[in-house]
Amino acid sequence: MEVPESRKWMYNRVGPNRTGPSDEFFSGVEEFISYACGNNPRFMDTGTIRCPCVRCKCTRFQGLDDIRVHLYRKGFQPGYHYWTAHGEEMPEIPTMVTVDVEADAVNYYWQDNNRDNFNPYEQMVMDAAGPSIGNEFLQGEDNNQYAVPEPPNPDAQAFFDMLSAAQAPLWDGCESHSELSAAMRLLSIKADYNMPQGCFDDVVHLMKETMPEDNRMPADFYQTKKSVSKLGLGYQRIDCCINGCMIYYKDDANERQCKFCEADRYKPRRIGRRNYKDIPVKRMWYLPLIPRLQRLYSSTVTAKEMRWHYEHRSESNNLCHPSDG
């Protein structure tokens, strides 16, 4: 959506001499603060409002002086030229619109030195999607001309959902955790201490009961895993021989006994039980390599390390590194 003429000052922060914010930006920030504080019950009670800087992204409540400092140093978050998180209503969107502002946010992320302006979980979602995700937001675009909006495809929708989870506070007013960060921390604690699933569910239920209503805490272990599954990097379960002779994969996927030691693949069936599902005696978890290599190249942090051997070739005839061979 095009930036209104009256709000273009929001993204023209630096003055002509480039020594600091312009006078127009200073007066605009005061205009924003005056609007955001007016008739705001939370500000009247606590003296804080949502901070719209590129780091806080309206997910954290700050005092007015802190908000001024954040905006002077970092500027407004991309695409926030309508102050919807501070009581302003979004105008009606016409049938023919310009490119979605989400594309601007994604392109902003992939520009130099802008990664640090996003929180760690937003960075994780952006890196998981890779630079090509920006193309998903530009469906129907033709040389930046007007385009009819189309529903995002499943991959782009999954990205929307994960990015929203990384930005949404765990409950209204929570400044320390988002929906995604809480799920990631809980799964990490479960893995570190080998927590049983039943214990995990009880802990989550207790946390959910003690939080304010309409919180975004996952309900149980299944919902927690499901909330982070869209980040990718899955695994594949493959049945294998109990003695380690073979795996039941590809041409051997339908075998029921080991071809070498003739050990049974599945546990014996219980007599008289119907609709019994075959349970393998032993199973391995395979982590596919290709998606993990793609993730290393899609992240702005690790991609340069992955290219190191190619970009730092030795021109001498001496073998200085295994890559020189």
mmCIF file of C-alpha atoms in Angstrom:
data_model
loop_
_atom_site.group_PDB
_atom_site.id
_atom_site.type_symbol
_atom_site.label_atom_id
_atom_site.label_comp_id
_atom_site.label_asym_id
_atom_site.label_seq_id
_atom_site.Cartn_x
_atom_site.Cartn_y
_atom_site.Cartn_z
ATOM 1 C CA MET A 1 0.000 0.000 0.000
ATOM 2 C CA GLU A 2 1.341 3.404 -0.962
ATOM 3 C CA VAL A 3 2.605 5.663 1.809
ATOM 4 C CA PRO A 4 0.264 8.658 2.321
ATOM 5 C CA GLU A 5 1.807 12.027 1.558
ATOM 6 C CA SER A 6 1.273 13.127 5.160
ATOM 7 C CA ARG A 7 3.288 10.163 6.486
ATOM 8 C CA LYS A 8 6.305 10.180 4.176
ATOM 9 C CA TRP A 9 8.299 11.876 6.928
ATOM 10 C CA MET A 10 8.303 8.523 8.772
ATOM 11 C CA TYR A 11 10.798 7.049 6.307
ATOM 12 C CA ASN A 12 12.817 10.219 5.682
ATOM 13 C CA ARG A 13 14.473 10.179 9.071
ATOM 14 C CA VAL A 14 17.944 11.503 8.209
ATOM 15 C CA GLY A 15 18.294 15.209 7.485
ATOM 16 C CA PRO A 16 20.080 16.776 4.479
ATOM 17 C CA ASN A 17 23.381 17.087 6.349
ATOM 18 C CA ARG A 18 23.150 13.436 7.532
ATOM 19 C CA THR A 19 24.202 14.348 11.080
ATOM 20 C CA GLY A 20 20.950 13.199 12.667
ATOM 21 C CA PRO A 21 17.153 13.106 12.290
ATOM 22 C CA SER A 22 15.573 15.943 10.347
ATOM 23 C CA ASP A 23 13.371 18.620 11.907
ATOM 24 C CA GLU A 24 10.422 17.164 10.016
ATOM 25 C CA PHE A 25 11.070 13.776 11.617
ATOM 26 C CA PHE A 26 11.342 15.300 15.110
ATOM 27 C CA SER A 27 7.994 17.062 14.746
ATOM 28 C CA GLY A 28 6.449 13.939 13.194
ATOM 29 C CA VAL A 29 7.502 11.790 16.146
ATOM 30 C CA GLU A 30 5.835 14.249 18.504
ATOM 31 C CA GLU A 31 2.708 14.090 16.340
ATOM 32 C CA PHE A 32 2.742 10.280 16.600
ATOM 33 C CA ILE A 33 3.228 10.314 20.386
ATOM 34 C CA SER A 34 0.442 12.834 20.851
ATOM 35 C CA TYR A 35 -1.912 10.666 18.771
ATOM 36 C CA ALA A 36 -0.902 7.380 20.457
ATOM 37 C CA CYS A 37 -1.317 8.774 23.994
ATOM 38 C CA GLY A 38 -4.713 10.356 23.414
ATOM 39 C CA ASN A 39 -7.567 8.379 24.983
ATOM 40 C CA ASN A 40 -5.240 5.427 25.636
ATOM 41 C CA PRO A 41 -6.254 3.708 28.918
ATOM 42 C CA ARG A 42 -2.951 1.856 29.248
ATOM 43 C CA PHE A 43 -0.947 5.063 28.936
ATOM 44 C CA MET A 44 -3.090 6.682 31.601
ATOM 45 C CA ASP A 45 -2.435 3.742 33.962
ATOM 46 C CA THR A 46 1.207 2.856 33.241
ATOM 47 C CA GLY A 47 2.618 5.706 31.163
ATOM 48 C CA THR A 48 3.661 3.295 28.383
ATOM 49 C CA ILE A 49 2.537 2.642 24.801
ATOM 50 C CA ARG A 50 3.622 0.209 22.074
ATOM 51 C CA CYS A 51 6.953 1.148 20.502
ATOM 52 C CA PRO A 52 6.806 1.111 16.651
ATOM 53 C CA CYS A 53 10.579 1.146 16.013
ATOM 54 C CA VAL A 54 12.172 -1.434 13.718
ATOM 55 C CA ARG A 55 13.349 -3.454 16.729
ATOM 56 C CA CYS A 56 10.252 -3.453 18.963
ATOM 57 C CA LYS A 57 7.687 -3.631 16.109
ATOM 58 C CA CYS A 58 4.768 -2.706 18.383
ATOM 59 C CA THR A 59 5.296 -5.845 20.495
ATOM 60 C CA ARG A 60 6.888 -4.055 23.470
ATOM 61 C CA PHE A 61 5.542 -1.315 25.697
ATOM 62 C CA GLN A 62 7.961 1.515 26.426
ATOM 63 C CA GLY A 63 7.938 4.899 28.115
ATOM 64 C CA LEU A 64 7.718 8.000 25.934
ATOM 65 C CA ASP A 65 11.372 8.957 26.333
ATOM 66 C CA ASP A 66 12.518 5.452 25.376
ATOM 67 C CA ILE A 67 10.247 5.513 22.328
ATOM 68 C CA ARG A 68 11.714 8.823 21.209
ATOM 69 C CA VAL A 69 15.247 7.430 21.507
ATOM 70 C CA HIS A 70 14.314 4.236 19.628
ATOM 71 C CA LEU A 71 12.702 6.154 16.779
ATOM 72 C CA TYR A 72 15.516 8.710 16.538
ATOM 73 C CA ARG A 73 18.131 5.943 16.346
ATOM 74 C CA LYS A 74 16.355 3.219 14.340
ATOM 75 C CA GLY A 75 13.260 4.738 12.750
ATOM 76 C CA PHE A 76 9.780 3.286 12.294
ATOM 77 C CA GLN A 77 9.199 -0.356 11.405
ATOM 78 C CA PRO A 78 8.663 -0.916 7.649
ATOM 79 C CA GLY A 79 5.121 -0.550 6.341
ATOM 80 C CA TYR A 80 3.658 1.053 9.485
ATOM 81 C CA HIS A 81 2.366 4.244 7.869
ATOM 82 C CA TYR A 82 -1.100 3.561 9.337
ATOM 83 C CA TRP A 83 -0.900 3.418 13.134
ATOM 84 C CA THR A 84 -3.284 0.489 13.573
ATOM 85 C CA ALA A 85 -1.630 -0.722 16.806
ATOM 86 C CA HIS A 86 -2.260 2.714 18.338
ATOM 87 C CA GLY A 87 -5.949 3.114 17.582
ATOM 88 C CA GLU A 88 -5.942 4.284 13.959
ATOM 89 C CA GLU A 89 -8.230 2.460 11.541
ATOM 90 C CA MET A 90 -6.903 1.061 8.290
ATOM 91 C CA PRO A 91 -8.537 2.746 5.260
ATOM 92 C CA GLU A 92 -10.467 0.652 2.788
ATOM 93 C CA ILE A 93 -8.200 -1.073 0.285
ATOM 94 C CA PRO A 94 -9.196 -0.486 -3.360
ATOM 95 C CA THR A 95 -9.583 -3.350 -5.809
ATOM 96 C CA MET A 96 -6.355 -2.458 -7.602
ATOM 97 C CA VAL A 97 -3.501 -2.081 -5.160
ATOM 98 C CA THR A 98 0.244 -1.847 -5.261
ATOM 99 C CA VAL A 99 2.580 -4.535 -4.049
ATOM 100 C CA ASP A 100 1.973 -5.698 -0.477
ATOM 101 C CA VAL A 101 4.065 -3.910 2.136
ATOM 102 C CA GLU A 102 5.192 -7.327 3.387
ATOM 103 C CA ALA A 103 7.421 -7.496 0.323
ATOM 104 C CA ASP A 104 9.052 -4.237 1.386
ATOM 105 C CA ALA A 105 9.726 -5.705 4.832
ATOM 106 C CA VAL A 106 11.300 -8.822 3.332
ATOM 107 C CA ASN A 107 13.414 -6.830 0.891
ATOM 108 C CA TYR A 108 14.437 -4.557 3.769
ATOM 109 C CA TYR A 109 15.606 -7.613 5.732
ATOM 110 C CA TRP A 110 17.889 -8.829 2.956
ATOM 111 C CA GLN A 111 19.580 -5.473 2.512
ATOM 112 C CA ASP A 112 22.993 -4.992 4.095
ATOM 113 C CA ASN A 113 23.166 -4.424 7.850
ATOM 114 C CA ASN A 114 19.404 -4.620 8.387
ATOM 115 C CA ARG A 115 19.286 -8.142 9.875
ATOM 116 C CA ASP A 116 19.991 -6.892 13.400
ATOM 117 C CA ASN A 117 16.836 -4.777 13.320
ATOM 118 C CA PHE A 118 14.738 -7.963 13.609
ATOM 119 C CA ASN A 119 14.392 -10.078 16.747
ATOM 120 C CA PRO A 120 16.192 -13.481 16.782
ATOM 121 C CA TYR A 121 13.029 -15.450 16.020
ATOM 122 C CA GLU A 122 12.109 -13.213 13.069
ATOM 123 C CA GLN A 123 15.662 -13.736 11.808
ATOM 124 C CA MET A 124 15.190 -17.488 12.130
ATOM 125 C CA VAL A 125 11.947 -17.411 10.120
ATOM 126 C CA MET A 126 13.463 -15.148 7.435
ATOM 127 C CA ASP A 127 16.551 -17.343 7.115
ATOM 128 C CA ALA A 128 14.404 -20.475 6.918
ATOM 129 C CA ALA A 129 12.417 -18.970 4.037
ATOM 130 C CA GLY A 130 15.464 -17.633 2.184
ATOM 131 C CA PRO A 131 15.718 -14.601 -0.117
ATOM 132 C CA SER A 132 13.386 -16.130 -2.705
ATOM 133 C CA ILE A 133 10.369 -15.720 -0.394
ATOM 134 C CA GLY A 134 10.145 -12.088 -1.506
ATOM 135 C CA ASN A 135 9.017 -13.301 -4.918
ATOM 136 C CA GLU A 136 5.980 -14.943 -3.318
ATOM 137 C CA PHE A 137 4.726 -11.539 -2.223
ATOM 138 C CA LEU A 138 5.014 -10.109 -5.709
ATOM 139 C CA GLN A 139 2.478 -12.351 -7.465
ATOM 140 C CA GLY A 140 1.128 -10.582 -10.486
ATOM 141 C CA GLU A 141 3.663 -7.772 -10.311
ATOM 142 C CA ASP A 142 4.957 -6.398 -13.603
ATOM 143 C CA ASN A 143 7.785 -3.876 -13.323
ATOM 144 C CA ASN A 144 6.317 -2.433 -10.095
ATOM 145 C CA GLN A 145 3.039 -1.549 -11.822
ATOM 146 C CA TYR A 146 -0.368 -2.013 -10.230
ATOM 147 C CA ALA A 147 -1.416 -5.610 -9.687
ATOM 148 C CA VAL A 148 -4.488 -7.478 -8.478
ATOM 149 C CA PRO A 149 -3.789 -9.156 -5.130
ATOM 150 C CA GLU A 150 -3.910 -12.952 -5.068
ATOM 151 C CA PRO A 151 -4.060 -15.358 -2.120
ATOM 152 C CA PRO A 152 -0.571 -16.538 -1.114
ATOM 153 C CA ASN A 153 0.405 -20.069 -2.048
ATOM 154 C CA PRO A 154 0.825 -22.642 0.777
ATOM 155 C CA ASP A 155 4.563 -22.007 1.175
ATOM 156 C CA ALA A 156 4.075 -18.251 1.420
ATOM 157 C CA GLN A 157 1.132 -18.710 3.809
ATOM 158 C CA ALA A 158 3.290 -20.883 6.059
ATOM 159 C CA PHE A 159 5.866 -18.088 6.081
ATOM 160 C CA PHE A 160 3.151 -15.552 7.002
ATOM 161 C CA ASP A 161 2.029 -17.752 9.889
ATOM 162 C CA MET A 162 5.544 -18.284 11.248
ATOM 163 C CA LEU A 163 6.445 -14.603 10.969
ATOM 164 C CA SER A 164 3.222 -13.679 12.752
ATOM 165 C CA ALA A 165 4.043 -16.169 15.538
ATOM 166 C CA ALA A 166 7.530 -14.648 15.865
ATOM 167 C CA GLN A 167 6.064 -11.144 16.249
ATOM 168 C CA ALA A 168 2.898 -11.780 18.283
ATOM 169 C CA PRO A 169 3.403 -11.341 22.073
ATOM 170 C CA LEU A 170 2.498 -14.362 24.205
ATOM 171 C CA TRP A 171 -0.339 -12.282 25.648
ATOM 172 C CA ASP A 172 -1.359 -8.681 25.238
ATOM 173 C CA GLY A 173 1.310 -6.690 27.032
ATOM 174 C CA CYS A 174 3.959 -9.422 27.244
ATOM 175 C CA GLU A 175 7.356 -7.944 26.374
ATOM 176 C CA SER A 176 9.675 -10.911 26.945
ATOM 177 C CA HIS A 177 8.302 -13.703 24.752
ATOM 178 C CA SER A 178 6.371 -14.261 21.534
ATOM 179 C CA GLU A 179 4.283 -17.275 20.600
ATOM 180 C CA LEU A 180 7.188 -18.794 18.653
ATOM 181 C CA SER A 181 9.871 -18.033 21.241
ATOM 182 C CA ALA A 182 7.834 -19.700 24.022
ATOM 183 C CA ALA A 183 7.339 -22.851 21.919
ATOM 184 C CA MET A 184 11.035 -23.011 21.016
ATOM 185 C CA ARG A 185 12.181 -22.543 24.619
ATOM 186 C CA LEU A 186 9.785 -25.200 25.903
ATOM 187 C CA LEU A 187 10.965 -27.769 23.343
ATOM 188 C CA SER A 188 14.584 -26.924 24.127
ATOM 189 C CA ILE A 189 14.015 -27.485 27.862
ATOM 190 C CA LYS A 190 12.268 -30.801 27.152
ATOM 191 C CA ALA A 191 15.237 -31.996 25.092
ATOM 192 C CA ASP A 192 17.887 -30.753 27.570
ATOM 193 C CA TYR A 193 16.335 -32.513 30.573
ATOM 194 C CA ASN A 194 14.722 -35.477 28.774
ATOM 195 C CA MET A 195 11.303 -34.397 30.070
ATOM 196 C CA PRO A 196 8.529 -37.000 29.566
ATOM 197 C CA GLN A 197 5.650 -35.923 27.359
ATOM 198 C CA GLY A 198 3.132 -36.193 30.214
ATOM 199 C CA CYS A 199 5.256 -33.908 32.393
ATOM 200 C CA PHE A 200 5.613 -31.456 29.484
ATOM 201 C CA ASP A 201 1.826 -31.332 29.002
ATOM 202 C CA ASP A 202 1.192 -30.729 32.711
ATOM 203 C CA VAL A 203 3.744 -27.895 32.833
ATOM 204 C CA VAL A 204 2.200 -26.245 29.754
ATOM 205 C CA HIS A 205 -1.304 -26.590 31.214
ATOM 206 C CA LEU A 206 -0.167 -24.914 34.456
ATOM 207 C CA MET A 207 1.537 -22.071 32.562
ATOM 208 C CA LYS A 208 -1.559 -21.559 30.431
ATOM 209 C CA GLU A 209 -3.822 -21.420 33.500
ATOM 210 C CA THR A 210 -1.660 -18.806 35.229
ATOM 211 C CA MET A 211 -1.505 -16.483 32.212
ATOM 212 C CA PRO A 212 -4.110 -13.882 31.246
ATOM 213 C CA GLU A 213 -7.034 -15.001 29.129
ATOM 214 C CA ASP A 214 -6.612 -15.126 25.335
ATOM 215 C CA ASN A 215 -2.930 -16.053 25.707
ATOM 216 C CA ARG A 216 -1.150 -17.791 22.832
ATOM 217 C CA MET A 217 0.572 -20.532 24.811
ATOM 218 C CA PRO A 218 0.335 -23.921 22.986
ATOM 219 C CA ALA A 219 -2.073 -26.320 24.657
ATOM 220 C CA ASP A 220 0.175 -29.420 24.761
ATOM 221 C CA PHE A 221 3.246 -31.119 23.311
ATOM 222 C CA TYR A 222 1.512 -31.895 20.013
ATOM 223 C CA GLN A 223 0.461 -28.278 19.455
ATOM 224 C CA THR A 224 3.923 -27.051 20.458
ATOM 225 C CA LYS A 225 5.633 -29.296 17.896
ATOM 226 C CA LYS A 226 3.080 -28.358 15.264
ATOM 227 C CA SER A 227 3.673 -24.630 15.843
ATOM 228 C CA VAL A 228 7.381 -24.923 14.937
ATOM 229 C CA SER A 229 7.119 -27.629 12.268
ATOM 230 C CA LYS A 230 6.741 -25.032 9.488
ATOM 231 C CA LEU A 231 10.348 -23.994 10.034
ATOM 232 C CA GLY A 232 11.315 -27.100 8.081
ATOM 233 C CA LEU A 233 14.349 -29.322 8.658
ATOM 234 C CA GLY A 234 12.224 -32.385 9.305
ATOM 235 C CA TYR A 235 13.293 -35.972 9.664
ATOM 236 C CA GLN A 236 12.430 -39.334 8.127
ATOM 237 C CA ARG A 237 11.776 -42.495 10.144
ATOM 238 C CA ILE A 238 13.115 -45.680 8.558
ATOM 239 C CA ASP A 239 12.610 -49.187 9.933
ATOM 240 C CA CYS A 240 15.780 -51.243 10.337
ATOM 241 C CA CYS A 241 16.889 -54.723 11.397
ATOM 242 C CA ILE A 242 17.199 -55.244 15.143
ATOM 243 C CA ASN A 243 20.737 -56.581 14.576
ATOM 244 C CA GLY A 244 21.753 -53.680 12.321
ATOM 245 C CA CYS A 245 22.016 -55.796 9.154
ATOM 246 C CA MET A 246 19.879 -53.639 6.851
ATOM 247 C CA ILE A 247 17.310 -50.854 6.596
ATOM 248 C CA TYR A 248 13.877 -51.259 5.032
ATOM 249 C CA TYR A 249 14.185 -48.550 2.399
ATOM 250 C CA LYS A 250 13.476 -48.106 -1.335
ATOM 251 C CA ASP A 251 13.491 -51.597 -2.925
ATOM 252 C CA ASP A 252 13.378 -53.235 0.506
ATOM 253 C CA ALA A 253 10.627 -51.007 1.901
ATOM 254 C CA ASN A 254 8.001 -53.814 1.851
ATOM 255 C CA GLU A 255 10.161 -56.591 3.297
ATOM 256 C CA ARG A 256 8.929 -58.118 6.572
ATOM 257 C CA GLN A 257 12.104 -59.996 7.481
ATOM 258 C CA CYS A 258 15.812 -59.222 7.362
ATOM 259 C CA LYS A 259 17.431 -60.641 4.226
ATOM 260 C CA PHE A 260 20.572 -61.559 6.151
ATOM 261 C CA CYS A 261 19.626 -62.794 9.626
ATOM 262 C CA GLU A 262 15.889 -63.375 8.957
ATOM 263 C CA ALA A 263 14.894 -61.401 12.055
ATOM 264 C CA ASP A 264 11.310 -60.131 12.058
ATOM 265 C CA ARG A 265 10.771 -56.510 11.136
ATOM 266 C CA TYR A 266 7.663 -56.059 13.313
ATOM 267 C CA LYS A 267 6.720 -57.051 16.821
ATOM 268 C CA PRO A 268 4.398 -60.093 17.075
ATOM 269 C CA ARG A 269 0.695 -59.360 16.773
ATOM 270 C CA ARG A 270 -1.502 -59.731 19.830
ATOM 271 C CA ILE A 271 -3.983 -62.572 19.461
ATOM 272 C CA GLY A 272 -7.603 -61.498 19.117
ATOM 273 C CA ARG A 273 -6.878 -57.779 18.680
ATOM 274 C CA ARG A 274 -8.398 -56.186 15.583
ATOM 275 C CA ASN A 275 -7.126 -53.265 13.523
ATOM 276 C CA TYR A 276 -3.659 -53.894 14.863
ATOM 277 C CA LYS A 277 -1.006 -51.586 13.491
ATOM 278 C CA ASP A 278 2.383 -53.124 12.749
ATOM 279 C CA ILE A 279 4.985 -51.824 15.187
ATOM 280 C CA PRO A 280 8.610 -52.049 14.007
ATOM 281 C CA VAL A 281 11.101 -53.687 16.360
ATOM 282 C CA LYS A 282 13.727 -51.029 15.620
ATOM 283 C CA ARG A 283 13.662 -47.726 13.817
ATOM 284 C CA MET A 284 16.196 -45.065 12.852
ATOM 285 C CA TRP A 285 15.720 -41.316 12.422
ATOM 286 C CA TYR A 286 17.279 -39.976 9.226
ATOM 287 C CA LEU A 287 18.028 -36.261 8.877
ATOM 288 C CA PRO A 288 18.009 -35.363 5.132
ATOM 289 C CA LEU A 289 21.161 -33.519 4.143
ATOM 290 C CA ILE A 290 19.939 -31.408 1.211
ATOM 291 C CA PRO A 291 17.436 -29.220 3.169
ATOM 292 C CA ARG A 292 20.122 -28.537 5.768
ATOM 293 C CA LEU A 293 22.620 -27.459 3.126
ATOM 294 C CA GLN A 294 19.953 -25.226 1.589
ATOM 295 C CA ARG A 295 19.315 -23.656 5.006
ATOM 296 C CA LEU A 296 23.036 -22.945 5.471
ATOM 297 C CA TYR A 297 23.119 -21.140 2.110
ATOM 298 C CA SER A 298 19.862 -19.248 2.699
ATOM 299 C CA SER A 299 21.016 -17.631 5.963
ATOM 300 C CA THR A 300 22.944 -14.385 5.607
ATOM 301 C CA VAL A 301 25.129 -15.426 8.556
ATOM 302 C CA THR A 302 26.206 -18.896 7.413
ATOM 303 C CA ALA A 303 26.122 -18.409 3.629
ATOM 304 C CA LYS A 304 29.378 -16.458 3.602
ATOM 305 C CA GLU A 305 31.047 -19.270 5.589
ATOM 306 C CA MET A 306 29.766 -21.860 3.113
ATOM 307 C CA ARG A 307 31.281 -19.853 0.237
ATOM 308 C CA TRP A 308 34.636 -19.405 1.967
ATOM 309 C CA HIS A 309 36.450 -22.234 0.158
ATOM 310 C CA TYR A 310 35.361 -20.951 -3.233
ATOM 311 C CA GLU A 311 36.078 -17.281 -2.591
ATOM 312 C CA HIS A 312 39.462 -17.854 -0.899
ATOM 313 C CA ARG A 313 41.182 -20.160 -3.324
ATOM 314 C CA SER A 314 44.964 -20.295 -3.039
ATOM 315 C CA GLU A 315 46.728 -19.068 -6.161
ATOM 316 C CA SER A 316 50.025 -20.648 -5.212
ATOM 317 C CA ASN A 317 51.020 -24.232 -5.991
ATOM 318 C CA ASN A 318 51.252 -25.062 -2.300
ATOM 319 C CA LEU A 319 48.639 -27.138 -0.538
ATOM 320 C CA CYS A 320 47.556 -24.867 2.358
ATOM 321 C CA HIS A 321 44.075 -26.269 2.981
ATOM 322 C CA PRO A 322 42.215 -29.472 2.046
ATOM 323 C CA SER A 323 40.072 -27.359 -0.310
ATOM 324 C CA ASP A 324 43.206 -26.654 -2.390
ATOM 325 C CA GLY A 325 43.216 -30.293 -3.447
#
